[in-house]
Coordinates of C-alpha atoms in Angstrom, one line a residue:
M1 CA 45.2 -43.5 66.3
S2 CA 42.5 -44.6 68.9
G3 CA 39.5 -43.7 66.4
D4 CA 41.1 -46.0 63.7
T5 CA 41.4 -48.6 66.4
S6 CA 37.8 -48.4 67.4
R7 CA 36.6 -48.3 63.6
S8 CA 38.5 -51.5 62.8
T9 CA 37.2 -53.2 65.7
R10 CA 33.6 -52.4 64.8
T11 CA 34.2 -53.4 61.4
G12 CA 35.6 -56.8 62.8
M13 CA 32.5 -57.1 64.7
W14 CA 30.2 -56.4 61.7
R15 CA 32.3 -58.9 59.5
R16 CA 31.8 -61.5 62.1
A17 CA 28.2 -61.0 62.5
L18 CA 27.6 -61.1 58.8
S19 CA 29.8 -64.2 58.6
R20 CA 27.5 -66.0 61.1
L21 CA 24.6 -65.1 59.2
T22 CA 25.7 -66.4 55.8
S23 CA 27.5 -69.6 56.9
S24 CA 25.9 -72.8 56.9
Q25 CA 25.3 -74.9 60.1
D26 CA 28.3 -77.1 59.6
D27 CA 30.6 -73.9 59.2
L28 CA 29.1 -72.6 62.5
E29 CA 29.6 -75.9 64.1
A30 CA 33.2 -76.3 62.9
A31 CA 34.0 -72.6 64.2
E32 CA 32.7 -73.6 67.5
L33 CA 34.6 -76.7 67.8
Q34 CA 37.9 -74.9 66.7
D35 CA 37.3 -72.4 69.4
D36 CA 36.8 -75.0 71.9
V37 CA 39.8 -77.1 70.9
L38 CA 42.3 -74.1 70.9
E39 CA 40.5 -72.6 74.3
A40 CA 41.2 -75.9 76.1
G41 CA 44.9 -75.7 74.8
Y42 CA 45.1 -78.6 72.4
D43 CA 46.6 -78.9 68.8
P44 CA 44.6 -78.0 65.8
I45 CA 44.8 -80.9 63.5
H46 CA 45.1 -78.7 60.3
G47 CA 48.5 -77.5 61.9
C48 CA 49.8 -81.1 62.7
A49 CA 53.1 -82.0 61.1
D50 CA 54.5 -85.3 60.2
R51 CA 56.1 -87.1 63.1
E52 CA 54.8 -84.6 65.4
L53 CA 53.9 -85.5 69.0
V54 CA 50.5 -84.2 69.5
Q55 CA 47.5 -83.9 71.9
L56 CA 44.1 -83.4 70.0
R57 CA 40.6 -83.2 71.0
G58 CA 37.5 -83.5 68.9
T59 CA 34.5 -85.7 67.5
I60 CA 34.5 -89.2 66.0
K61 CA 32.7 -88.9 62.8
T62 CA 33.1 -92.4 61.5
V63 CA 34.3 -95.9 62.8
T64 CA 35.4 -98.7 60.2
L65 CA 36.9 -102.2 60.4
R66 CA 39.9 -102.1 57.9
P67 CA 42.1 -105.0 57.9
R68 CA 45.8 -104.4 57.2
A69 CA 48.3 -107.1 55.9
G70 CA 45.7 -109.7 57.2
T71 CA 45.4 -107.8 60.8
P72 CA 42.5 -106.6 62.1
A73 CA 42.4 -102.6 62.5
L74 CA 39.8 -100.2 64.0
E75 CA 40.0 -96.7 62.2
A76 CA 37.9 -93.7 63.3
E77 CA 38.1 -90.4 61.8
L78 CA 38.7 -87.4 64.4
Y79 CA 37.4 -84.2 63.3
D80 CA 37.9 -80.9 65.3
G81 CA 36.8 -78.3 63.0
S82 CA 40.1 -77.7 61.4
G83 CA 40.7 -80.8 59.9
K84 CA 40.4 -84.7 60.1
V85 CA 42.8 -87.3 61.4
A86 CA 42.5 -91.0 61.1
L87 CA 42.9 -93.0 64.5
V88 CA 44.3 -96.5 63.9
W89 CA 44.3 -99.3 66.6
L90 CA 46.0 -102.2 65.1
G91 CA 45.0 -105.5 66.0
R92 CA 41.6 -104.4 67.4
R93 CA 38.0 -105.2 65.9
R94 CA 36.2 -103.1 68.6
I95 CA 36.9 -100.6 71.5
A96 CA 34.1 -99.9 73.8
G97 CA 32.9 -96.2 73.8
I98 CA 34.8 -95.4 70.3
E99 CA 31.7 -94.8 68.4
P100 CA 30.4 -91.8 66.0
G101 CA 29.5 -88.3 67.7
R102 CA 31.6 -89.4 70.6
N103 CA 34.2 -86.6 72.0
I104 CA 37.7 -87.9 72.7
I105 CA 40.9 -86.7 73.6
V106 CA 44.1 -88.6 71.7
R107 CA 48.0 -88.3 72.3
G108 CA 50.5 -89.7 70.0
R109 CA 52.6 -89.0 66.9
I110 CA 51.1 -87.9 63.7
A111 CA 52.0 -89.7 60.3
V112 CA 51.4 -88.1 57.3
H113 CA 50.7 -90.4 53.8
D114 CA 49.7 -89.1 50.7
D115 CA 48.4 -85.8 52.5
R116 CA 46.3 -87.7 54.7
R117 CA 47.0 -87.5 58.6
I118 CA 47.0 -90.6 60.4
M119 CA 47.8 -91.7 64.1
Y120 CA 48.3 -95.1 65.0
N121 CA 47.5 -96.9 68.3
P122 CA 46.9 -93.4 70.1
R123 CA 46.4 -93.1 73.8
Y124 CA 43.0 -91.8 74.3
E125 CA 40.5 -90.7 76.9
L126 CA 36.8 -90.6 76.2
R127 CA 34.9 -87.4 77.2
P128 CA 31.4 -87.7 79.0
L129 CA 28.4 -88.0 76.5
G130 CA 27.0 -84.4 75.7
E131 CA 30.1 -82.9 76.4

């Protein structure tokens, strides 16, 4: 039995090594980001369900101003390697530190509309630059 376990462990190592050699840089960065999120104990975005209270960590990819019903709304796309969620702050045109490339931790309730995950007015914690 231990021979089978050792063989499957070696096979798994070779598969991971081959995967890293044949993966794109984006795939490798996504896998590393997913590992960091899970190690730190945060929820992976891809597993978040509608109306679930979650704590997420990731990188802001884009920031846009999208008025909703005549009210300003700042929208940022958060990416954690497993998926994306739109972070929407209603009534805001700008928030200092909310910018592309910034690492952030957010807490709030997920909403799912047309297979798109959205979090309205999340609590957030900006992570130091370069982290």
